[in-house]
Short mmCIF file of C-alpha atoms and ligand atoms in Angstrom, two decimals:
data_model
loop_
_atom_site.label_atom_id
_atom_site.label_comp_id
_atom_site.label_asym_id
_atom_site.label_seq_id
_atom_site.Cartn_x
_atom_site.Cartn_y
_atom_site.Cartn_z
CA UNK A 97 102.23 101.19 67.73
CA UNK A 98 98.96 102.52 66.38
CA UNK A 99 96.36 101.01 68.64
CA UNK A 100 92.84 102.36 68.30
CA UNK A 101 89.95 102.41 70.74
CA UNK A 102 88.27 99.80 68.52
CA UNK A 103 91.25 97.49 69.12
CA UNK A 104 90.82 97.93 72.87
CA UNK A 105 87.11 97.15 72.68
CA UNK A 106 87.97 94.02 70.67
CA UNK A 107 90.47 92.97 73.35
CA UNK A 108 87.74 93.31 75.97
CA UNK A 109 85.41 91.17 73.87
CA UNK A 110 88.07 88.46 73.67
CA UNK A 111 89.08 88.73 77.34
CA UNK A 112 88.08 85.58 79.27
CA UNK A 113 88.26 87.54 82.53
CA UNK A 114 85.92 90.33 81.38
CA UNK A 115 82.80 88.72 82.94
CA UNK A 116 84.39 89.04 86.42
CA UNK A 117 83.62 92.75 86.31
CA UNK A 118 79.97 91.86 86.80
CA UNK A 119 80.87 90.79 90.32
CA UNK A 120 81.53 94.45 91.19
CA UNK A 121 79.40 97.52 91.61
CA UNK A 122 81.35 100.32 90.00
CA UNK A 123 79.64 103.70 89.61
CA UNK A 124 78.79 104.78 86.05
CA UNK A 125 81.03 107.41 84.54
CA UNK A 126 84.08 106.49 86.61
CA UNK A 127 87.27 104.82 85.42
CA UNK A 128 88.55 103.39 88.66
CA UNK A 129 92.33 103.07 88.65
CA UNK A 130 92.78 103.05 92.41
CA UNK A 131 92.07 99.43 93.28
CA UNK A 132 95.64 99.25 94.57
CA UNK A 133 94.60 101.58 97.38
CA UNK A 134 90.93 100.74 98.01
CA UNK A 135 89.43 97.93 95.96
CA UNK A 136 85.94 98.29 94.49
CA UNK A 137 82.89 96.82 96.17
CA UNK A 138 81.89 93.28 95.27
CA UNK A 139 78.14 93.28 94.62
CA UNK A 140 77.75 90.46 97.13
CA UNK A 141 79.10 92.64 99.95
CA UNK A 142 75.86 94.57 100.39
CA UNK A 143 73.70 91.49 101.02
CA UNK A 144 76.43 89.91 103.13
CA UNK A 145 76.65 93.00 105.34
CA UNK A 146 72.86 93.10 105.69
CA UNK A 147 72.80 89.42 106.65
CA UNK A 148 75.58 89.75 109.23
CA UNK A 149 73.91 92.77 110.78
CA UNK A 150 70.22 91.76 110.59
CA UNK A 151 70.31 87.99 111.09
CA UNK A 152 73.63 86.95 112.59
CA UNK A 153 73.84 89.87 114.98
CA UNK A 154 70.24 91.12 115.17
CA UNK A 155 68.38 87.82 115.48
CA UNK A 156 70.90 85.20 116.50
CA UNK A 157 72.83 87.49 118.82
CA UNK A 158 75.62 85.87 120.79
CA UNK A 159 74.95 82.37 119.45
CA UNK A 160 76.49 83.51 116.16
CA UNK A 161 79.98 83.08 117.62
CA UNK A 162 79.28 79.39 117.13
CA UNK A 163 76.39 79.10 114.67
CA UNK A 164 77.68 81.68 112.17
CA UNK A 165 81.30 80.66 112.61
CA UNK A 166 82.40 84.08 113.79
CA UNK A 167 85.13 82.71 116.03
CA UNK A 168 86.73 80.61 113.31
CA UNK A 169 86.49 83.24 110.60
CA UNK A 170 90.12 84.53 110.75
CA UNK A 171 91.44 81.04 110.06
CA UNK A 172 88.70 79.98 107.63
CA UNK A 173 89.21 83.08 105.49
CA UNK A 174 92.97 82.62 105.78
CA UNK A 175 92.49 79.21 104.20
CA UNK A 176 90.63 80.81 101.29
CA UNK A 177 93.34 83.42 100.82
CA UNK A 178 96.23 80.94 101.07
CA UNK A 179 96.25 79.70 97.43
CA UNK A 180 96.62 83.29 96.16
CA UNK A 181 99.99 83.63 97.89
CA UNK A 182 101.42 80.13 97.61
CA UNK A 183 100.58 79.26 101.20
CA UNK A 184 98.86 76.25 102.75
CA UNK A 185 95.53 76.46 104.51
CA UNK A 186 96.32 76.55 108.22
CA UNK A 187 99.18 78.98 107.64
CA UNK A 188 97.23 82.22 107.12
CA UNK A 189 94.99 84.22 109.46
CA UNK A 190 92.89 87.21 108.37
CA UNK A 191 93.10 89.54 111.35
CA UNK A 192 94.13 92.95 112.68
CA UNK A 193 95.82 95.53 110.46
CA UNK A 194 98.85 95.17 108.22
CA UNK A 195 100.82 97.41 110.60
CA UNK A 196 99.91 95.27 113.63
CA UNK A 197 100.58 92.01 111.79
CA UNK A 198 103.94 93.36 110.68
CA UNK A 199 104.80 94.05 114.31
CA UNK A 200 103.85 90.50 115.27
CA UNK A 201 105.80 88.94 112.40
CA UNK A 202 108.89 91.10 113.00
CA UNK A 203 108.82 90.53 116.73
CA UNK A 204 108.45 86.78 116.20
CA UNK A 205 111.34 86.75 113.72
CA UNK A 206 113.60 88.87 115.94
CA UNK A 207 112.86 86.53 118.87
CA UNK A 208 113.89 83.54 116.75
CA UNK A 209 117.28 85.25 116.27
CA UNK A 210 117.77 85.97 119.97
CA UNK A 211 120.28 83.12 120.43
CA UNK A 212 122.81 85.25 118.52
CA UNK A 213 123.17 88.59 120.37
CA UNK A 214 124.95 90.11 117.36
CA UNK A 215 121.90 89.77 115.10
CA UNK A 216 120.23 93.05 115.93
CA UNK A 217 119.71 94.74 112.57
CA UNK A 218 116.43 94.91 110.67
CA UNK A 219 117.23 95.76 107.05
CA UNK A 220 114.59 97.44 104.92
CA UNK A 221 114.27 100.05 102.18
CA UNK A 222 114.04 103.79 102.67
CA UNK A 223 111.38 103.72 99.95
CA UNK A 224 109.29 101.16 101.82
CA UNK A 225 105.75 102.15 102.78
CA UNK A 226 106.34 104.33 105.87
CA UNK A 227 104.30 102.27 108.33
CA UNK A 228 106.61 99.30 107.72
CA UNK A 229 109.63 101.41 108.70
CA UNK A 230 107.78 102.99 111.61
CA UNK A 231 106.69 99.63 113.02
CA UNK A 232 110.24 98.30 112.74
CA UNK A 233 111.54 101.43 114.52
CA UNK A 234 108.89 101.03 117.19
CA UNK A 235 109.83 97.42 117.82
CA UNK A 236 113.59 98.11 117.81
CA UNK A 237 113.25 101.02 120.25
CA UNK A 238 110.88 99.18 122.56
CA UNK A 239 113.10 96.10 122.77
CA UNK A 240 116.00 98.15 124.24
CA UNK A 241 118.47 95.47 123.22
CA UNK A 242 120.42 97.46 120.70
CA UNK A 243 118.24 96.65 117.70
CA UNK A 244 118.46 99.09 114.82
CA UNK A 245 116.69 99.63 111.52
CA UNK A 246 119.02 99.93 108.55
CA UNK A 247 117.56 101.64 105.49
CA UNK A 248 118.94 100.92 102.03
CA UNK A 249 118.50 103.37 99.20
CA UNK A 250 117.89 101.07 96.26
CA UNK A 251 117.18 97.39 95.59
CA UNK A 252 120.76 96.95 94.29
CA UNK A 253 122.08 97.96 97.71
CA UNK A 254 120.29 95.15 99.56
CA UNK A 255 123.00 92.44 99.17
CA UNK A 256 125.74 94.66 100.63
CA UNK A 257 123.52 95.57 103.58
CA UNK A 258 123.18 91.95 104.70
CA UNK A 259 125.71 90.45 107.08
CA UNK A 260 126.30 88.57 110.33
CA UNK A 261 124.46 91.33 112.23
CA UNK A 262 121.25 91.01 110.16
CA UNK A 263 118.33 89.61 112.10
CA UNK A 264 115.59 90.24 109.56
CA UNK A 265 115.29 91.40 105.97
CA UNK A 266 111.92 93.21 105.80
CA UNK A 267 110.76 93.98 102.27
CA UNK A 268 107.58 95.01 100.56
CA UNK A 269 107.32 92.77 97.51
CA UNK A 270 105.81 95.42 95.21
CA UNK A 271 106.81 99.00 96.03
CA UNK A 272 103.76 101.20 96.68
CA UNK A 273 105.22 104.17 94.87
CA UNK A 274 107.12 102.81 91.92
CA UNK A 275 105.43 99.47 91.28
CA UNK A 276 108.88 97.80 91.33
CA UNK A 277 108.62 94.10 92.23
CA UNK A 278 111.40 92.28 94.05
CA UNK A 279 112.65 88.79 93.20
CA UNK A 280 111.30 87.15 96.34
CA UNK A 281 113.06 83.81 95.85
CA UNK A 282 116.49 85.32 95.13
CA UNK A 283 116.40 87.83 97.98
CA UNK A 284 115.09 85.25 100.44
CA UNK A 285 117.92 82.88 99.45
CA UNK A 286 120.44 85.69 99.89
CA UNK A 287 119.05 86.57 103.32
CA UNK A 288 119.22 82.93 104.36
CA UNK A 289 122.86 82.70 103.22
CA UNK A 290 123.59 85.42 105.76
CA UNK A 291 121.56 83.71 108.46
CA UNK A 292 118.77 86.30 108.32
CA UNK A 293 115.02 85.68 108.28
CA UNK A 294 112.68 87.38 105.81
CA UNK A 295 109.42 89.21 106.38
CA UNK A 296 107.55 90.03 103.17
CA UNK A 297 104.81 92.65 102.96
CA UNK A 298 102.36 91.64 100.23
CA UNK A 299 100.11 94.73 100.44
CA UNK A 300 100.47 95.46 96.71
CA UNK A 301 100.92 91.81 95.69
CA UNK A 302 98.04 89.74 97.09
CA UNK A 303 95.45 89.48 94.31
CA UNK A 304 97.65 91.54 91.98
CA UNK A 305 100.60 89.30 91.08
CA UNK A 306 101.33 85.62 91.57
CA UNK A 307 103.09 85.02 94.87
CA UNK A 308 104.72 81.71 95.81
CA UNK A 309 105.77 82.01 99.45
CA UNK A 310 106.68 78.34 99.75
CA UNK A 311 108.45 78.31 96.38
CA UNK A 312 110.53 81.25 97.59
CA UNK A 313 111.13 79.58 100.98
CA UNK A 314 110.03 82.82 102.65
CA UNK A 315 109.81 82.99 106.44
CA UNK A 316 106.91 85.33 107.26
CA UNK A 317 104.46 87.49 105.34
CA UNK A 318 101.71 90.03 105.93
CA UNK A 319 99.40 91.94 103.62
CA UNK A 320 96.21 93.92 103.03
CA UNK A 321 92.76 92.70 102.02
CA UNK A 322 91.29 96.13 101.23
CA UNK A 323 93.51 96.78 98.19
CA UNK A 324 93.50 94.27 95.29
CA UNK A 325 91.48 91.74 97.32
CA UNK A 326 88.48 94.11 97.55
CA UNK A 327 87.66 93.38 101.21
CA UNK A 328 86.30 96.86 101.97
CA UNK A 329 87.63 99.99 103.70
CA UNK A 330 89.71 99.03 106.73
CA UNK A 331 89.10 95.31 106.19
CA UNK A 332 91.33 93.12 108.39
CA UNK A 333 94.74 92.24 107.00
CA UNK A 334 96.49 88.86 106.93
CA UNK A 335 99.54 87.19 108.41
CA UNK A 336 101.33 84.08 107.13
CA UNK A 337 103.45 81.84 109.31
CA UNK A 338 104.58 78.66 107.51
CA UNK A 339 104.14 75.35 109.29
CA UNK A 340 107.91 74.98 109.73
CA UNK A 341 108.04 78.13 111.90
CA UNK A 342 104.74 77.80 113.73
CA UNK A 343 106.15 75.93 116.71
CA UNK A 344 108.88 78.52 117.31
CA UNK A 345 106.73 81.55 116.50
CA UNK A 346 106.06 83.58 119.64
CA UNK A 347 104.60 87.04 119.15
CA UNK A 348 104.26 89.52 122.00
CA UNK A 349 100.58 90.46 121.48
CA UNK A 350 99.59 87.29 123.28
CA UNK A 351 95.89 87.93 123.65
CA UNK A 352 93.25 85.35 124.49
CA UNK A 353 92.40 84.56 120.85
CA UNK A 354 95.87 83.06 120.51
CA UNK A 355 95.50 80.92 123.63
CA UNK A 356 95.40 77.13 123.44
CA UNK A 357 92.14 77.09 125.44
CA UNK A 358 90.66 80.59 125.32
CA UNK A 359 87.46 79.69 127.14
CA UNK A 360 89.25 77.90 129.98
CA UNK A 361 89.97 81.47 131.14
CA UNK A 362 93.34 80.35 132.50
CA UNK A 363 95.37 82.97 134.42
CA UNK A 364 98.44 82.50 132.21
CA UNK A 365 99.10 82.49 128.47
CA UNK A 366 99.81 79.27 126.58
CA UNK A 367 99.87 79.61 122.78
CA UNK A 368 97.66 77.39 120.68
CA UNK A 369 99.24 75.20 118.02
CA UNK A 370 99.16 76.48 114.46
CA UNK A 371 98.45 79.88 112.95
CA UNK A 372 95.98 80.70 115.74
CA UNK A 373 98.86 81.94 117.85
CA UNK A 374 99.15 84.90 115.49
CA UNK A 375 95.74 86.12 116.70
CA UNK A 376 95.31 88.63 119.47
CA UNK A 377 91.75 89.64 120.43
CA UNK A 378 88.15 89.93 119.24
CA UNK A 379 87.91 90.71 115.54
CA UNK A 380 85.71 93.25 113.68
CA UNK A 381 83.21 90.62 112.57
CA UNK A 382 81.17 92.73 110.14
CA UNK A 383 84.27 93.91 108.30
CA UNK A 384 85.87 90.48 108.43
CA UNK A 385 82.80 88.84 106.89
CA UNK A 386 83.02 91.13 103.85
CA UNK A 387 86.56 89.95 103.07
CA UNK A 388 85.01 86.70 101.90
CA UNK A 389 83.03 88.47 99.16
CA UNK A 390 86.28 89.68 97.62
CA UNK A 391 88.01 86.31 97.99
CA UNK A 392 85.07 84.53 96.34
CA UNK A 393 85.73 86.48 93.13
CA UNK A 394 89.29 85.13 93.04
CA UNK A 395 88.01 81.60 93.48
CA UNK A 396 86.55 81.92 89.95
CA UNK A 397 89.95 82.43 88.32
CA UNK A 398 93.67 81.99 89.03
CA UNK A 399 96.62 84.28 89.48
CA UNK A 400 98.31 83.22 86.22
CA UNK A 401 95.32 84.42 84.17
CA UNK A 402 95.09 87.60 86.24
CA UNK A 403 98.81 88.25 85.82
CA UNK A 404 98.61 87.91 82.04
CA UNK A 405 95.81 90.46 81.92
CA UNK A 406 97.51 92.77 84.41
CA UNK A 407 100.67 92.88 82.27
CA UNK A 408 98.62 93.45 79.13
CA UNK A 409 96.81 96.36 80.81
CA UNK A 410 99.98 97.98 82.16
CA UNK A 411 101.86 97.45 78.86
CA UNK A 412 98.96 99.11 77.02
CA UNK A 413 98.82 102.03 79.45
CA UNK A 414 102.57 102.69 79.25
CA UNK A 415 102.57 102.48 75.44
CA UNK A 416 99.52 104.74 75.03
CA UNK A 417 100.78 107.38 77.48
CA UNK A 418 104.18 107.47 75.81
CA UNK A 419 102.64 107.69 72.35
CA UNK A 420 99.67 109.99 72.91
CA UNK A 421 101.12 112.24 75.62
CA UNK A 422 104.57 112.53 74.00
CA UNK A 423 106.13 115.94 74.50
CA UNK A 424 104.73 116.40 78.00
CA UNK A 425 107.11 116.14 80.98
CA UNK A 426 106.02 112.68 82.09
CA UNK A 427 108.55 110.21 83.47
CA UNK A 428 107.89 106.51 83.76
CA UNK A 429 108.89 105.33 87.24
CA UNK A 430 107.64 101.75 86.95
CA UNK A 431 109.95 99.06 85.53
CA UNK A 432 109.29 98.04 81.90
CA UNK A 433 110.65 94.59 82.69
CA UNK A 434 107.68 92.31 83.34
CA UNK A 435 109.63 90.37 85.96
CA UNK A 436 110.11 93.56 87.98
CA UNK A 437 106.63 95.13 87.55
CA UNK A 438 103.63 94.95 89.88
CA UNK A 439 100.10 95.88 88.82
CA UNK A 440 100.24 99.66 89.01
CA UNK A 441 102.02 102.19 86.85
CA UNK A 442 103.51 105.45 88.10
CA UNK A 443 104.46 108.51 86.09
CA UNK A 444 106.06 111.64 87.46
CA UNK A 445 104.90 115.07 86.34
CA UNK A 446 106.12 118.37 87.82
CA UNK A 447 102.47 119.16 88.62
CA UNK A 448 101.50 115.58 89.39
CA UNK A 449 99.14 116.47 92.19
CA UNK A 450 97.24 119.04 90.12
CA UNK A 451 97.04 116.79 87.06
CA UNK A 452 95.69 113.94 89.20
CA UNK A 453 93.04 116.24 90.67
CA UNK A 454 91.99 117.19 87.11
CA UNK A 455 91.83 113.51 86.15
CA UNK A 456 89.67 112.70 89.18
CA UNK A 457 87.35 115.63 88.35
CA UNK A 458 86.88 114.02 84.90
CA UNK A 459 86.15 110.61 86.37
CA UNK A 460 89.59 108.99 86.08
CA UNK A 461 90.38 107.99 89.65
CA UNK A 462 94.04 107.32 90.34
CA UNK A 463 96.05 108.84 93.15
CA UNK A 464 99.13 110.87 93.97
CA UNK A 465 102.18 110.03 96.05
CA UNK A 466 105.05 112.33 96.95
CA UNK A 467 107.21 113.30 95.18
CA UNK A 468 105.43 114.23 91.92
CA UNK A 469 104.10 110.70 91.34
CA UNK A 470 100.77 109.93 89.67
CA UNK A 471 99.79 106.36 90.41
CA UNK A 472 97.43 104.29 88.27
CA UNK A 473 96.31 100.90 89.57
CA UNK A 474 95.18 98.19 87.15
CA UNK A 475 92.94 95.63 88.74
CA UNK A 476 92.65 92.68 86.37
CA UNK A 477 89.38 91.51 87.92
CA UNK A 478 87.55 94.64 86.77
CA UNK A 479 89.65 97.04 84.69
CA UNK A 480 88.96 96.91 80.92
CA UNK A 481 91.21 97.69 77.96
CA UNK A 482 88.75 100.33 76.72
CA UNK A 483 89.05 102.07 80.09
CA UNK A 484 92.81 102.23 79.65
CA UNK A 485 92.29 103.91 76.29
CA UNK A 486 89.73 106.36 77.67
CA UNK A 487 91.87 107.23 80.69
CA UNK A 488 94.85 108.07 78.46
CA UNK A 489 92.65 110.20 76.17
CA UNK A 490 91.45 112.21 79.14
CA UNK A 491 95.02 112.59 80.43
CA UNK A 492 96.12 113.75 76.97
CA UNK A 493 93.39 116.41 76.84
CA UNK A 494 94.21 117.68 80.33
CA UNK A 495 97.91 117.98 79.44
CA UNK A 496 97.38 119.42 75.93
CA UNK A 497 94.99 122.07 77.29
CA UNK A 498 96.90 122.75 80.53
CA UNK A 499 93.54 122.03 82.15
CA UNK A 500 94.79 121.67 85.71
CA UNK A 501 95.01 124.02 88.66
CA UNK A 502 98.56 124.18 89.97
CA UNK A 503 97.16 125.57 93.23
CA UNK A 504 94.74 122.67 93.72
CA UNK A 505 93.99 122.38 97.46
CA UNK A 506 95.12 119.24 99.27
CA UNK A 507 92.69 116.96 101.08
CA UNK A 508 93.61 115.17 104.33
CA UNK A 509 93.91 111.86 102.49
CA UNK A 510 95.65 112.50 99.19
C1 PLP B 1500 98.78 99.83 102.28
C2 PLP B 1500 99.99 99.37 102.99
C3 PLP B 1500 100.01 99.22 104.38
C4 PLP B 1500 98.80 99.60 105.18
O1 PLP B 1500 98.90 99.28 106.53
P1 PLP B 1500 97.63 99.47 107.46
O2 PLP B 1500 98.07 98.99 108.77
O3 PLP B 1500 96.50 98.69 106.84
O4 PLP B 1500 97.26 100.92 107.47
C5 PLP B 1500 101.15 98.71 104.97
N1 PLP B 1500 102.24 98.41 104.22
C6 PLP B 1500 102.27 98.56 102.89
C7 PLP B 1500 103.48 98.19 102.11
C8 PLP B 1500 101.14 99.07 102.23
O5 PLP B 1500 101.17 99.25 100.91
#
C-alpha cells in the first residue's frame, strides 16, 4: 500500500470536514479514539453551561421553564436530532437514559402485540450491549405473562429465530464490540413478515453512520447522545416513535411530563398526543442543554459526508495496522465490507487490555472490551488522517518493543 505520514497530512489538507475539529476542545498531545464511548467536548459547551447555570438558573430562576424553553427542550432537541436518523421532527424526544428509553420502547411494542397471546418472545443478540438484554429481561420478568428473551448467537441466526411467537426484534444497529452494522431495512422487513415489531438501538450509529429509520420502515428506536453526538458525560438519550405508531404507543412510565395537560394536575393519567407521551418526569436541564452544542456541529455538515470520511479513516487504520504491525497476533474483528461496518475498528490481541493501557499512557486513547478486544473509535467530526498514522506508529512501537505490562491493574471503568 505504501502510505506515508505526508500522504495522511495531505489528506487532512484536502478534507472538507477538517475545519469541524475547531468546534471541539481536545487536549494537546492526545489522539482521542474513544468518541464512540464519550464524545469530546464542543467548545461551545463551556459557555452554554455557564449561561444555563448563571443566567437561566441563577438570575431568571423558575421563570426559565418558560422563558428559556426548559420545558420544551426534550422535543425541540429531538427535532434537531431527527434528520441525523431519518426521522421527522415531532417523532424524537431527548430524554432519560438509553436503558430507560429502551424499556419504554420495548414495553410499548410488547403492549401493541398483546392482542396475540402467543407473541411473547423478544429476540435479540447474545452479543448485544448487556443493558439492552438486561432491560428486556427485566421487562419480561416483571410482566409475568410468559414473556421470554431469546438470544441468538450470530447475525445469520436471526431469520431462523423469528416466528409466530416473536413479539419484538430488538437489535443494536452497530455492535459495540465488533463494529458490525446490521442491514436495518432488510431485518425490519423480515421481522414484519413474521408479524414482529422492531426496536433499534442507535447508540453507536447516531452521528456515526447514516440512519434512515423511515426508509427502513422501522418501528421504534433509542440511542445515546454522549457518544458520537458529543452531548457530554451522562447526557440524556433519545427515543423515536414514528407518527404512525404514536397513537397506539402506551409506555408504562406514565409520568406527568407525558400527560396531555401536565399543569391541570389531574388525578389520573391521560397521554398527550405525539412524542411527548414518551416523556416521564423532570429532565436534567443543565445536561440536556449541552446536547444542543453537539447537535449544532452536525448542522454544519451531513451524514453522507461524515460517512465517506469515517470509511476512509477506518480503511486507513485497518490497512496501516495490517501493514505496519504485521507479525503481531492482532485479529481484525470488524467487517471489511463497508456495508457492514460502523465507525469503530476492533482488533483482538492476547494482551489487549495491557496493550491498550500502554497506548493510553502514550496518549492514544481507545478502550478495551472483553474478551481481548481493543476498540478504536473514529469520529469523523474531529479525527484526522495524520492521527490515524500516528496512532498506528505508537501501536507498532509498543508491540515491537513488548512495551506493555501484562499485569496492568484494572480500573473500575475499563
Ligand atoms: C452505550 C450503550 C448504552 C448505554 O446505555 P445507558 O443507559 O446510557 O447507560 C445502551 N445500549 C447500547 C447498545 C450502547 O452502546
